[in-house]
Amino acid sequence: MSGQPVSIGLHPPHGHPENDISGSTQASDKPSTSSHPPSVKPDPTIEPTTADAVSHSTTQTHNQLPNASTQGAIATAHPSPSAKLTSLKVTLRSALRQFPDFPSPGILFEDIFPIFADPHTHEALLSGLELQVLSTFGEARKPDVILGLEARGFLFGPGLALRLGAAFAPVRKKGKLPGETVTTGFKKEYGEDFFQIQKDAMKEGQKVLVVDDIIATGGSAAAAGSLVKQSGGSLLGYLFILELDFLKGREKLDAPVHTLLSGQEKSHASAP
């Protein structure tokens, strides 16, 4: 053996055709074997490292994700709170029902009960009221207590209070509440009536929002506001589903008035 290169095992000597990559017999054209895999593929006899496995997995995941242009084509933007509130108001308005000449001739009665007959409109009501409160007062000034007037304020007042993380307290006619109470009187068309709340319904300085279904002449809502002040609460304002603005009830109230709907529209559902 005089210095001539000797091929050992499976490796051919230099200059052997299998080592010539200039022609058609390139390394990538050779059949792969377990002992000599193509350079572009991993060796199946060598277990991949953790880093290699992570890299491979990341590449696969990236390739499976939709690109930005695809996402843009199928993505739907979330509506703004104001746009959502506008849509909810349309839903609620369409759910109202009217009864002419009830409870007496010449009165067009607004019936809110169809809202509660359908879980979708019931949800729309609570969402609308919540959005109205948060857009008006913000998280920092939202009410500590929701004060609901007898009797329709009891229908949605507790649900709204739950969503806002607030307490609920009822305003009732005189003689309907147990324990110590705070009382105030208010004038009605045919005499005087009295409202009461329990003495411990709110703590000193708590922020209170009065809620009812409809504001008409404003007398009962004003009485509820008076009870808040007598009890040491801070009256944030009043919130109603509907305002009959031609009756000018808000002029009797000494705190901001907020409503989801305003005015009577004869275009929505009427009872036969």
PDB file of C-alpha atoms in Angstrom:
ATOM      1  CA  MET A   1       0.000   0.000   0.000  1.00  0.00           C
ATOM      2  CA  SER A   2       2.002   2.888  -1.388  1.00  0.00           C
ATOM      3  CA  GLY A   3      -0.121   5.987  -0.660  1.00  0.00           C
ATOM      4  CA  GLN A   4      -2.883   5.182  -3.183  1.00  0.00           C
ATOM      5  CA  PRO A   5      -6.250   6.198  -1.688  1.00  0.00           C
ATOM      6  CA  VAL A   6      -8.257   3.229  -0.645  1.00  0.00           C
ATOM      7  CA  SER A   7     -12.062   3.214  -0.379  1.00  0.00           C
ATOM      8  CA  ILE A   8     -13.293   1.850   2.866  1.00  0.00           C
ATOM      9  CA  GLY A   9     -16.724   0.384   3.410  1.00  0.00           C
ATOM     10  CA  LEU A  10     -19.478   2.203   1.492  1.00  0.00           C
ATOM     11  CA  HIS A  11     -17.564   5.406   0.710  1.00  0.00           C
ATOM     12  CA  PRO A  12     -16.240   5.447  -2.908  1.00  0.00           C
ATOM     13  CA  PRO A  13     -12.779   6.816  -3.711  1.00  0.00           C
ATOM     14  CA  HIS A  14     -12.308  10.379  -4.859  1.00  0.00           C
ATOM     15  CA  GLY A  15     -13.056  10.783  -8.515  1.00  0.00           C
ATOM     16  CA  HIS A  16     -15.541   7.927  -8.520  1.00  0.00           C
ATOM     17  CA  PRO A  17     -18.656   8.728 -10.626  1.00  0.00           C
ATOM     18  CA  GLU A  18     -20.809   8.708  -7.552  1.00  0.00           C
ATOM     19  CA  ASN A  19     -18.825  11.689  -6.222  1.00  0.00           C
ATOM     20  CA  ASP A  20     -19.214  13.674  -9.436  1.00  0.00           C
ATOM     21  CA  ILE A  21     -21.964  16.253  -8.874  1.00  0.00           C
ATOM     22  CA  SER A  22     -21.436  18.115 -12.133  1.00  0.00           C
ATOM     23  CA  GLY A  23     -23.515  15.725 -14.243  1.00  0.00           C
ATOM     24  CA  SER A  24     -26.905  14.109 -13.990  1.00  0.00           C
ATOM     25  CA  THR A  25     -25.816  11.881 -11.110  1.00  0.00           C
ATOM     26  CA  GLN A  26     -26.228  14.555  -8.395  1.00  0.00           C
ATOM     27  CA  ALA A  27     -26.511  13.569  -4.761  1.00  0.00           C
ATOM     28  CA  SER A  28     -30.196  14.435  -4.743  1.00  0.00           C
ATOM     29  CA  ASP A  29     -30.790  11.938  -7.593  1.00  0.00           C
ATOM     30  CA  LYS A  30     -29.348   8.984  -5.705  1.00  0.00           C
ATOM     31  CA  PRO A  31     -31.721   6.598  -3.953  1.00  0.00           C
ATOM     32  CA  SER A  32     -31.670   7.142  -0.237  1.00  0.00           C
ATOM     33  CA  THR A  33     -30.627   4.423   2.146  1.00  0.00           C
ATOM     34  CA  SER A  34     -30.668   4.204   5.911  1.00  0.00           C
ATOM     35  CA  SER A  35     -26.902   4.587   5.925  1.00  0.00           C
ATOM     36  CA  HIS A  36     -26.720   7.371   3.354  1.00  0.00           C
ATOM     37  CA  PRO A  37     -29.885   9.533   3.297  1.00  0.00           C
ATOM     38  CA  PRO A  38     -30.234  12.527   0.973  1.00  0.00           C
ATOM     39  CA  SER A  39     -28.750  15.722   2.357  1.00  0.00           C
ATOM     40  CA  VAL A  40     -32.103  17.517   2.137  1.00  0.00           C
ATOM     41  CA  LYS A  41     -33.893  15.013   4.354  1.00  0.00           C
ATOM     42  CA  PRO A  42     -33.290  14.106   7.987  1.00  0.00           C
ATOM     43  CA  ASP A  43     -31.434  10.904   8.720  1.00  0.00           C
ATOM     44  CA  PRO A  44     -34.095   8.391   9.867  1.00  0.00           C
ATOM     45  CA  THR A  45     -31.516   6.568  11.975  1.00  0.00           C
ATOM     46  CA  ILE A  46     -30.864   9.673  14.097  1.00  0.00           C
ATOM     47  CA  GLU A  47     -33.480  10.751  16.597  1.00  0.00           C
ATOM     48  CA  PRO A  48     -34.223  14.492  16.222  1.00  0.00           C
ATOM     49  CA  THR A  49     -33.253  16.826  19.024  1.00  0.00           C
ATOM     50  CA  THR A  50     -35.887  18.695  21.028  1.00  0.00           C
ATOM     51  CA  ALA A  51     -34.974  21.933  19.242  1.00  0.00           C
ATOM     52  CA  ASP A  52     -35.445  20.264  15.843  1.00  0.00           C
ATOM     53  CA  ALA A  53     -38.856  18.919  16.884  1.00  0.00           C
ATOM     54  CA  VAL A  54     -40.017  22.316  18.151  1.00  0.00           C
ATOM     55  CA  SER A  55     -38.824  24.015  14.965  1.00  0.00           C
ATOM     56  CA  HIS A  56     -40.638  21.466  12.804  1.00  0.00           C
ATOM     57  CA  SER A  57     -43.830  21.808  14.840  1.00  0.00           C
ATOM     58  CA  THR A  58     -43.685  25.609  14.676  1.00  0.00           C
ATOM     59  CA  THR A  59     -43.237  25.514  10.914  1.00  0.00           C
ATOM     60  CA  GLN A  60     -46.237  23.210  10.504  1.00  0.00           C
ATOM     61  CA  THR A  61     -48.417  25.387  12.728  1.00  0.00           C
ATOM     62  CA  HIS A  62     -47.388  28.540  10.872  1.00  0.00           C
ATOM     63  CA  ASN A  63     -48.210  26.947   7.541  1.00  0.00           C
ATOM     64  CA  GLN A  64     -51.656  25.938   8.771  1.00  0.00           C
ATOM     65  CA  LEU A  65     -52.618  29.434   9.941  1.00  0.00           C
ATOM     66  CA  PRO A  66     -54.566  31.670   7.512  1.00  0.00           C
ATOM     67  CA  ASN A  67     -52.621  34.653   6.252  1.00  0.00           C
ATOM     68  CA  ALA A  68     -53.618  38.214   7.014  1.00  0.00           C
ATOM     69  CA  SER A  69     -55.480  38.694   3.744  1.00  0.00           C
ATOM     70  CA  THR A  70     -57.569  35.568   4.357  1.00  0.00           C
ATOM     71  CA  GLN A  71     -58.369  36.643   7.880  1.00  0.00           C
ATOM     72  CA  GLY A  72     -59.397  40.069   6.681  1.00  0.00           C
ATOM     73  CA  ALA A  73     -61.800  38.511   4.213  1.00  0.00           C
ATOM     74  CA  ILE A  74     -63.667  36.476   6.831  1.00  0.00           C
ATOM     75  CA  ALA A  75     -63.310  38.639   9.938  1.00  0.00           C
ATOM     76  CA  THR A  76     -66.319  40.660  11.104  1.00  0.00           C
ATOM     77  CA  ALA A  77     -65.683  43.800  13.133  1.00  0.00           C
ATOM     78  CA  HIS A  78     -67.469  44.049  16.485  1.00  0.00           C
ATOM     79  CA  PRO A  79     -70.033  46.894  16.533  1.00  0.00           C
ATOM     80  CA  SER A  80     -69.318  49.873  18.753  1.00  0.00           C
ATOM     81  CA  PRO A  81     -71.367  50.211  21.973  1.00  0.00           C
ATOM     82  CA  SER A  82     -73.361  53.078  20.448  1.00  0.00           C
ATOM     83  CA  ALA A  83     -74.145  51.068  17.302  1.00  0.00           C
ATOM     84  CA  LYS A  84     -75.164  48.069  19.399  1.00  0.00           C
ATOM     85  CA  LEU A  85     -77.399  50.251  21.581  1.00  0.00           C
ATOM     86  CA  THR A  86     -79.084  51.715  18.496  1.00  0.00           C
ATOM     87  CA  SER A  87     -79.800  48.215  17.192  1.00  0.00           C
ATOM     88  CA  LEU A  88     -81.208  47.101  20.557  1.00  0.00           C
ATOM     89  CA  LYS A  89     -83.536  50.110  20.651  1.00  0.00           C
ATOM     90  CA  VAL A  90     -84.988  49.121  17.278  1.00  0.00           C
ATOM     91  CA  THR A  91     -85.613  45.608  18.597  1.00  0.00           C
ATOM     92  CA  LEU A  92     -87.329  46.905  21.729  1.00  0.00           C
ATOM     93  CA  ARG A  93     -89.472  49.420  19.876  1.00  0.00           C
ATOM     94  CA  SER A  94     -90.784  46.706  17.562  1.00  0.00           C
ATOM     95  CA  ALA A  95     -91.729  44.532  20.562  1.00  0.00           C
ATOM     96  CA  LEU A  96     -94.015  47.117  22.199  1.00  0.00           C
ATOM     97  CA  ARG A  97     -97.764  46.711  21.833  1.00  0.00           C
ATOM     98  CA  GLN A  98    -100.445  49.399  22.067  1.00  0.00           C
ATOM     99  CA  PHE A  99    -104.005  49.329  23.375  1.00  0.00           C
ATOM    100  CA  PRO A 100    -106.205  52.286  22.365  1.00  0.00           C
ATOM    101  CA  ASP A 101    -108.680  53.684  24.912  1.00  0.00           C
ATOM    102  CA  PHE A 102    -107.174  51.804  27.853  1.00  0.00           C
ATOM    103  CA  PRO A 103    -107.633  52.173  30.774  1.00  0.00           C
ATOM    104  CA  SER A 104    -109.981  54.992  29.757  1.00  0.00           C
ATOM    105  CA  PRO A 105    -111.136  56.616  26.498  1.00  0.00           C
ATOM    106  CA  GLY A 106    -108.525  58.742  24.744  1.00  0.00           C
ATOM    107  CA  ILE A 107    -105.494  56.970  26.262  1.00  0.00           C
ATOM    108  CA  LEU A 108    -103.128  54.936  24.091  1.00  0.00           C
ATOM    109  CA  PHE A 109    -101.669  52.366  26.480  1.00  0.00           C
ATOM    110  CA  GLU A 110     -98.096  51.156  25.927  1.00  0.00           C
ATOM    111  CA  ASP A 111     -97.735  47.461  26.802  1.00  0.00           C
ATOM    112  CA  ILE A 112     -94.167  46.378  27.626  1.00  0.00           C
ATOM    113  CA  PHE A 113     -95.028  42.779  28.529  1.00  0.00           C
ATOM    114  CA  PRO A 114     -94.291  41.333  25.045  1.00  0.00           C
ATOM    115  CA  ILE A 115     -90.635  42.186  25.737  1.00  0.00           C
ATOM    116  CA  PHE A 116     -90.624  39.618  28.543  1.00  0.00           C
ATOM    117  CA  ALA A 117     -92.534  37.026  26.527  1.00  0.00           C
ATOM    118  CA  ASP A 118     -89.482  36.410  24.329  1.00  0.00           C
ATOM    119  CA  PRO A 119     -86.069  35.614  25.849  1.00  0.00           C
ATOM    120  CA  HIS A 120     -84.312  37.418  22.980  1.00  0.00           C
ATOM    121  CA  THR A 121     -86.120  40.726  23.544  1.00  0.00           C
ATOM    122  CA  HIS A 122     -85.794  40.280  27.319  1.00  0.00           C
ATOM    123  CA  GLU A 123     -82.039  39.948  26.850  1.00  0.00           C
ATOM    124  CA  ALA A 124     -82.083  42.957  24.497  1.00  0.00           C
ATOM    125  CA  LEU A 125     -83.748  45.037  27.214  1.00  0.00           C
ATOM    126  CA  LEU A 126     -81.191  44.172  29.889  1.00  0.00           C
ATOM    127  CA  SER A 127     -78.287  44.684  27.477  1.00  0.00           C
ATOM    128  CA  GLY A 128     -79.702  48.026  26.352  1.00  0.00           C
ATOM    129  CA  LEU A 129     -80.191  49.277  29.897  1.00  0.00           C
ATOM    130  CA  GLU A 130     -76.692  48.149  30.882  1.00  0.00           C
ATOM    131  CA  LEU A 131     -75.122  49.870  27.868  1.00  0.00           C
ATOM    132  CA  GLN A 132     -77.115  53.032  28.619  1.00  0.00           C
ATOM    133  CA  VAL A 133     -75.860  53.116  32.207  1.00  0.00           C
ATOM    134  CA  LEU A 134     -72.212  52.408  31.366  1.00  0.00           C
ATOM    135  CA  SER A 135     -72.128  54.885  28.475  1.00  0.00           C
ATOM    136  CA  THR A 136     -73.665  57.566  30.705  1.00  0.00           C
ATOM    137  CA  PHE A 137     -71.839  57.077  33.984  1.00  0.00           C
ATOM    138  CA  GLY A 138     -68.832  54.890  33.146  1.00  0.00           C
ATOM    139  CA  GLU A 139     -67.409  52.124  35.305  1.00  0.00           C
ATOM    140  CA  ALA A 140     -66.149  54.548  37.956  1.00  0.00           C
ATOM    141  CA  ARG A 141     -69.516  56.219  38.581  1.00  0.00           C
ATOM    142  CA  LYS A 142     -71.957  53.389  37.969  1.00  0.00           C
ATOM    143  CA  PRO A 143     -74.668  53.036  40.649  1.00  0.00           C
ATOM    144  CA  ASP A 144     -74.293  51.177  43.918  1.00  0.00           C
ATOM    145  CA  VAL A 145     -78.064  50.673  44.238  1.00  0.00           C
ATOM    146  CA  ILE A 146     -80.832  50.240  41.662  1.00  0.00           C
ATOM    147  CA  LEU A 147     -84.122  51.515  43.093  1.00  0.00           C
ATOM    148  CA  GLY A 148     -87.103  49.966  41.254  1.00  0.00           C
ATOM    149  CA  LEU A 149     -90.601  51.436  41.384  1.00  0.00           C
ATOM    150  CA  GLU A 150     -93.651  49.290  42.018  1.00  0.00           C
ATOM    151  CA  ALA A 151     -94.503  47.355  40.091  1.00  0.00           C
ATOM    152  CA  ARG A 152     -92.907  47.198  36.654  1.00  0.00           C
ATOM    153  CA  GLY A 153     -89.573  48.418  37.938  1.00  0.00           C
ATOM    154  CA  PHE A 154     -89.406  45.031  39.663  1.00  0.00           C
ATOM    155  CA  LEU A 155     -89.460  43.233  36.292  1.00  0.00           C
ATOM    156  CA  PHE A 156     -86.031  44.394  35.114  1.00  0.00           C
ATOM    157  CA  GLY A 157     -84.504  46.275  38.052  1.00  0.00           C
ATOM    158  CA  PRO A 158     -83.007  43.176  39.747  1.00  0.00           C
ATOM    159  CA  GLY A 159     -81.564  41.867  36.452  1.00  0.00           C
ATOM    160  CA  LEU A 160     -79.952  45.224  35.692  1.00  0.00           C
ATOM    161  CA  ALA A 161     -78.553  45.440  39.224  1.00  0.00           C
ATOM    162  CA  LEU A 162     -77.025  41.973  38.854  1.00  0.00           C
ATOM    163  CA  ARG A 163     -75.280  42.945  35.605  1.00  0.00           C
ATOM    164  CA  LEU A 164     -73.888  46.121  37.144  1.00  0.00           C
ATOM    165  CA  GLY A 165     -72.781  44.448  40.372  1.00  0.00           C
ATOM    166  CA  ALA A 166     -75.185  46.670  42.322  1.00  0.00           C
ATOM    167  CA  ALA A 167     -77.798  46.118  45.027  1.00  0.00           C
ATOM    168  CA  PHE A 168     -81.524  46.269  44.277  1.00  0.00           C
ATOM    169  CA  ALA A 169     -84.129  47.896  46.496  1.00  0.00           C
ATOM    170  CA  PRO A 170     -87.896  48.164  45.877  1.00  0.00           C
ATOM    171  CA  VAL A 171     -90.122  51.233  46.211  1.00  0.00           C
ATOM    172  CA  ARG A 172     -93.567  50.084  47.348  1.00  0.00           C
ATOM    173  CA  LYS A 173     -96.947  51.508  48.232  1.00  0.00           C
ATOM    174  CA  LYS A 174     -97.447  52.378  51.877  1.00  0.00           C
ATOM    175  CA  GLY A 175     -97.977  49.376  54.165  1.00  0.00           C
ATOM    176  CA  LYS A 176     -96.368  46.790  51.850  1.00  0.00           C
ATOM    177  CA  LEU A 177     -92.870  46.648  53.382  1.00  0.00           C
ATOM    178  CA  PRO A 178     -91.931  45.191  56.801  1.00  0.00           C
ATOM    179  CA  GLY A 179     -89.639  46.801  59.348  1.00  0.00           C
ATOM    180  CA  GLU A 180     -88.662  50.454  59.611  1.00  0.00           C
ATOM    181  CA  THR A 181     -89.464  52.455  56.509  1.00  0.00           C
ATOM    182  CA  VAL A 182     -88.988  55.909  54.994  1.00  0.00           C
ATOM    183  CA  THR A 183     -92.182  57.455  53.589  1.00  0.00           C
ATOM    184  CA  THR A 184     -93.049  60.224  51.143  1.00  0.00           C
ATOM    185  CA  GLY A 185     -96.299  61.363  49.578  1.00  0.00           C
ATOM    186  CA  PHE A 186     -97.030  62.454  46.019  1.00  0.00           C
ATOM    187  CA  LYS A 187    -100.047  63.849  44.217  1.00  0.00           C
ATOM    188  CA  LYS A 188    -101.990  61.811  41.704  1.00  0.00           C
ATOM    189  CA  GLU A 189    -104.802  62.789  39.395  1.00  0.00           C
ATOM    190  CA  TYR A 190    -107.452  61.892  41.946  1.00  0.00           C
ATOM    191  CA  GLY A 191    -105.763  62.526  45.278  1.00  0.00           C
ATOM    192  CA  GLU A 192    -102.556  61.637  47.113  1.00  0.00           C
ATOM    193  CA  ASP A 193    -100.607  58.413  47.396  1.00  0.00           C
ATOM    194  CA  PHE A 194     -97.575  57.303  49.443  1.00  0.00           C
ATOM    195  CA  PHE A 195     -94.367  55.468  48.623  1.00  0.00           C
ATOM    196  CA  GLN A 196     -92.027  53.743  51.058  1.00  0.00           C
ATOM    197  CA  ILE A 197     -88.596  52.111  51.105  1.00  0.00           C
ATOM    198  CA  GLN A 198     -86.987  50.151  53.918  1.00  0.00           C
ATOM    199  CA  LYS A 199     -84.739  52.251  56.095  1.00  0.00           C
ATOM    200  CA  ASP A 200     -81.684  50.093  55.394  1.00  0.00           C
ATOM    201  CA  ALA A 201     -82.255  49.993  51.619  1.00  0.00           C
ATOM    202  CA  MET A 202     -79.088  52.064  51.077  1.00  0.00           C
ATOM    203  CA  LYS A 203     -76.098  53.332  52.984  1.00  0.00           C
ATOM    204  CA  GLU A 204     -75.110  56.943  53.453  1.00  0.00           C
ATOM    205  CA  GLY A 205     -73.518  58.335  50.295  1.00  0.00           C
ATOM    206  CA  GLN A 206     -74.248  55.358  48.034  1.00  0.00           C
ATOM    207  CA  LYS A 207     -74.952  56.202  44.401  1.00  0.00           C
ATOM    208  CA  VAL A 208     -78.566  55.378  43.503  1.00  0.00           C
ATOM    209  CA  LEU A 209     -80.301  55.072  40.133  1.00  0.00           C
ATOM    210  CA  VAL A 210     -84.134  55.088  40.053  1.00  0.00           C
ATOM    211  CA  VAL A 211     -85.679  52.848  37.348  1.00  0.00           C
ATOM    212  CA  ASP A 212     -89.189  52.355  36.011  1.00  0.00           C
ATOM    213  CA  ASP A 213     -90.800  51.255  32.767  1.00  0.00           C
ATOM    214  CA  ILE A 214     -92.389  54.507  31.554  1.00  0.00           C
ATOM    215  CA  ILE A 215     -92.138  58.133  32.567  1.00  0.00           C
ATOM    216  CA  ALA A 216     -95.451  59.895  32.031  1.00  0.00           C
ATOM    217  CA  THR A 217     -96.314  62.758  34.394  1.00  0.00           C
ATOM    218  CA  GLY A 218     -93.246  62.085  36.568  1.00  0.00           C
ATOM    219  CA  GLY A 219     -94.955  62.189  39.973  1.00  0.00           C
ATOM    220  CA  SER A 220     -94.069  58.686  41.164  1.00  0.00           C
ATOM    221  CA  ALA A 221     -90.459  58.967  39.968  1.00  0.00           C
ATOM    222  CA  ALA A 222     -90.074  62.292  41.794  1.00  0.00           C
ATOM    223  CA  ALA A 223     -91.340  60.627  44.986  1.00  0.00           C
ATOM    224  CA  ALA A 224     -88.734  57.877  44.628  1.00  0.00           C
ATOM    225  CA  GLY A 225     -86.016  60.508  44.223  1.00  0.00           C
ATOM    226  CA  SER A 226     -87.210  62.156  47.429  1.00  0.00           C
ATOM    227  CA  LEU A 227     -86.900  58.841  49.281  1.00  0.00           C
ATOM    228  CA  VAL A 228     -83.267  58.519  48.115  1.00  0.00           C
ATOM    229  CA  LYS A 229     -82.405  61.921  49.547  1.00  0.00           C
ATOM    230  CA  GLN A 230     -84.240  61.270  52.816  1.00  0.00           C
ATOM    231  CA  SER A 231     -82.224  58.058  53.208  1.00  0.00           C
ATOM    232  CA  GLY A 232     -78.852  59.760  52.676  1.00  0.00           C
ATOM    233  CA  GLY A 233     -78.199  58.340  49.227  1.00  0.00           C
ATOM    234  CA  SER A 234     -76.684  60.205  46.279  1.00  0.00           C
ATOM    235  CA  LEU A 235     -79.236  60.399  43.445  1.00  0.00           C
ATOM    236  CA  LEU A 236     -77.461  59.735  40.133  1.00  0.00           C
ATOM    237  CA  GLY A 237     -80.585  60.062  38.023  1.00  0.00           C
ATOM    238  CA  TYR A 238     -83.538  58.225  36.522  1.00  0.00           C
ATOM    239  CA  LEU A 239     -83.682  55.517  33.867  1.00  0.00           C
ATOM    240  CA  PHE A 240     -86.792  54.476  31.914  1.00  0.00           C
ATOM    241  CA  ILE A 241     -87.586  52.175  29.014  1.00  0.00           C
ATOM    242  CA  LEU A 242     -89.933  54.706  27.405  1.00  0.00           C
ATOM    243  CA  GLU A 243     -90.679  58.403  27.822  1.00  0.00           C
ATOM    244  CA  LEU A 244     -94.036  59.902  26.884  1.00  0.00           C
ATOM    245  CA  ASP A 245     -92.397  63.244  26.244  1.00  0.00           C
ATOM    246  CA  PHE A 246     -95.598  65.131  25.444  1.00  0.00           C
ATOM    247  CA  LEU A 247     -96.555  64.816  29.132  1.00  0.00           C
ATOM    248  CA  LYS A 248     -93.328  66.637  30.153  1.00  0.00           C
ATOM    249  CA  GLY A 249     -92.748  64.430  33.200  1.00  0.00           C
ATOM    250  CA  ARG A 250     -88.995  65.034  33.251  1.00  0.00           C
ATOM    251  CA  GLU A 251     -89.628  68.650  34.220  1.00  0.00           C
ATOM    252  CA  LYS A 252     -90.653  67.430  37.685  1.00  0.00           C
ATOM    253  CA  LEU A 253     -87.387  65.561  38.241  1.00  0.00           C
ATOM    254  CA  ASP A 254     -84.329  67.180  39.800  1.00  0.00           C
ATOM    255  CA  ALA A 255     -81.704  64.757  38.447  1.00  0.00           C
ATOM    256  CA  PRO A 256     -80.713  63.657  34.905  1.00  0.00           C
ATOM    257  CA  VAL A 257     -83.284  61.558  33.021  1.00  0.00           C
ATOM    258  CA  HIS A 258     -82.238  58.775  30.628  1.00  0.00           C
ATOM    259  CA  THR A 259     -84.549  56.702  28.417  1.00  0.00           C
ATOM    260  CA  LEU A 260     -84.052  53.983  25.841  1.00  0.00           C
ATOM    261  CA  LEU A 261     -87.090  55.046  23.793  1.00  0.00           C
ATOM    262  CA  SER A 262     -88.952  58.321  23.476  1.00  0.00           C
ATOM    263  CA  GLY A 263     -92.387  59.245  22.149  1.00  0.00           C
ATOM    264  CA  GLN A 264     -95.342  57.181  21.003  1.00  0.00           C
ATOM    265  CA  GLU A 265     -95.121  55.674  17.549  1.00  0.00           C
ATOM    266  CA  LYS A 266     -98.338  54.233  16.191  1.00  0.00           C
ATOM    267  CA  SER A 267     -96.392  52.223  13.634  1.00  0.00           C
ATOM    268  CA  HIS A 268     -95.465  49.439  16.056  1.00  0.00           C
ATOM    269  CA  ALA A 269     -97.702  46.521  17.010  1.00  0.00           C
ATOM    270  CA  SER A 270    -101.240  47.361  18.094  1.00  0.00           C
ATOM    271  CA  ALA A 271    -103.647  45.058  19.846  1.00  0.00           C
ATOM    272  CA  PRO A 272    -106.790  44.080  17.888  1.00  0.00           C
TER     273      PRO A 272
END
